[in-house]
C-alpha positions as a printed NumPy array, in Angstrom:
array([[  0.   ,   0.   ,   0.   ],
       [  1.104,   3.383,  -0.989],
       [  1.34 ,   6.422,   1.421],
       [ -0.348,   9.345,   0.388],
       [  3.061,  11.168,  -0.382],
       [  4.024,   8.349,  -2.461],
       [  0.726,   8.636,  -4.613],
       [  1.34 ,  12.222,  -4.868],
       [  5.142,  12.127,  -5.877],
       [  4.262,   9.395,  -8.628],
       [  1.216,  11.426, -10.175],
       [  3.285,  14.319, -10.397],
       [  6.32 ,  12.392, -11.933],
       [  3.989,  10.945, -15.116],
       [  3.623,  14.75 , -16.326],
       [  7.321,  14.695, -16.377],
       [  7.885,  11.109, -17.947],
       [  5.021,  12.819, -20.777],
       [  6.701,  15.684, -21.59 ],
       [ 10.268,  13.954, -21.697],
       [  8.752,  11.787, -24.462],
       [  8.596,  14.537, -27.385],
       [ 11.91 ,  16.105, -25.793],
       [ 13.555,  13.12 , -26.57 ],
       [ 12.174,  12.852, -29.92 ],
       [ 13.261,  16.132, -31.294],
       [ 17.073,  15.134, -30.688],
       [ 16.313,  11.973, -33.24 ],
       [ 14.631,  13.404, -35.851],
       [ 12.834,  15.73 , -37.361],
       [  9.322,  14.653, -37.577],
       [  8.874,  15.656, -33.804],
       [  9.578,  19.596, -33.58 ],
       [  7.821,  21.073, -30.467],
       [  8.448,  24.881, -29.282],
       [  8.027,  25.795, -25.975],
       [  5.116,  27.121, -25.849],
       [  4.069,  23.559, -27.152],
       [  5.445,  22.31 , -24.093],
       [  4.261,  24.745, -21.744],
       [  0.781,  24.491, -22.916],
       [  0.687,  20.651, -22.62 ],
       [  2.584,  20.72 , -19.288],
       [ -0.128,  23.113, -17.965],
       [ -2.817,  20.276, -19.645],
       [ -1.399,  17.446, -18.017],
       [ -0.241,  19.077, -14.44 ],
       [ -3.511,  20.62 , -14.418],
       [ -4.88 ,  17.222, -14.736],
       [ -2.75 ,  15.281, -12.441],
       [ -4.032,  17.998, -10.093],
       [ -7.84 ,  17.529, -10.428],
       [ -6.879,  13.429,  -9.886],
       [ -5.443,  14.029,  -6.765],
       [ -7.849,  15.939,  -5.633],
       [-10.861,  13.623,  -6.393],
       [ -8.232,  10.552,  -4.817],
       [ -7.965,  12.699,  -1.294],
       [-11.955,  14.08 ,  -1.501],
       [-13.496,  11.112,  -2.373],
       [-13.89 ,   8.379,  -0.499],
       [-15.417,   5.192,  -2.596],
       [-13.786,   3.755,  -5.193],
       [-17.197,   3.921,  -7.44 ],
       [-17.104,   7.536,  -7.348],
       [-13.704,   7.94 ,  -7.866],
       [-13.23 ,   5.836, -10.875],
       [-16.214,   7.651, -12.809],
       [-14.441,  11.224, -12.048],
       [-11.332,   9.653, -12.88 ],
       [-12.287,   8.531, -15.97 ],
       [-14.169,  11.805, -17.168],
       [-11.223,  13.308, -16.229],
       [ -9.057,  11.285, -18.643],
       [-11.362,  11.458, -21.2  ],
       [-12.157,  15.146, -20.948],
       [ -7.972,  15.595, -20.891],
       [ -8.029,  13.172, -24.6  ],
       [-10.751,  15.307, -26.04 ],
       [ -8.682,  18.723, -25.096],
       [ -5.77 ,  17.156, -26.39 ],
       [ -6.927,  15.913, -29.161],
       [ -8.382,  18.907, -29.975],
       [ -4.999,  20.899, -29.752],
       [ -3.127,  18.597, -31.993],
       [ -5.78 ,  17.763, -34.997],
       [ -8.877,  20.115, -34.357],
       [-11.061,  17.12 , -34.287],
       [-14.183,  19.822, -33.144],
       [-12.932,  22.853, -35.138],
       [-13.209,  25.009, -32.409],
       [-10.234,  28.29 , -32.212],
       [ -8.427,  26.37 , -29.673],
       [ -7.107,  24.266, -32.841],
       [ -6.846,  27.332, -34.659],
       [ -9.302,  27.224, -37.14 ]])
């Protein structure tokens, strides 16, 4: 069983472990080529949502309750995403 620090300190490492992925990338090749605002707009996406997890884990108390804000949370966090990168919705956000 993991102490609440421990829960903490490992949902606020996967942000991290994310962002490191695209980092990494750009020294391979040239397919991948983020600017930093790229990376400061998905590191306030993902800390923002690693946030709003821990808060639901420490507020809520069943595990019912906090799976189903959990996974609205991940899914609302795919659809923002998703809607950065593509424009899936064509809303301004993607730029069009």
């Amino acid at each position: 069983m993991m102490t609440q620090s421990q829960r903490s300190t490992l949902l606020y490492s996967i942000p991290f472990v994310i962002l490191s992925i695209p980092l990494m990338a750009m020294q391979f090749t040239e397919e991948v080529n983020w600017t930093i605002s790229d990376f400061l707009v998905m590191g306030i996406l993902l800390f923002t949502t690693v946030f709003t997890i821990d808060f639901v884990l420490k507020k809520f108390k069943t595990l019912k309750s906090r799976l189903i804000l959990i996974v609205g949370i991940v899914v609302l966090l795919a659809l923002v995403w998703a809607e950065l990168a593509v424009g899936i919705f064509g809303s301004p956000l993607a730029g069009s």
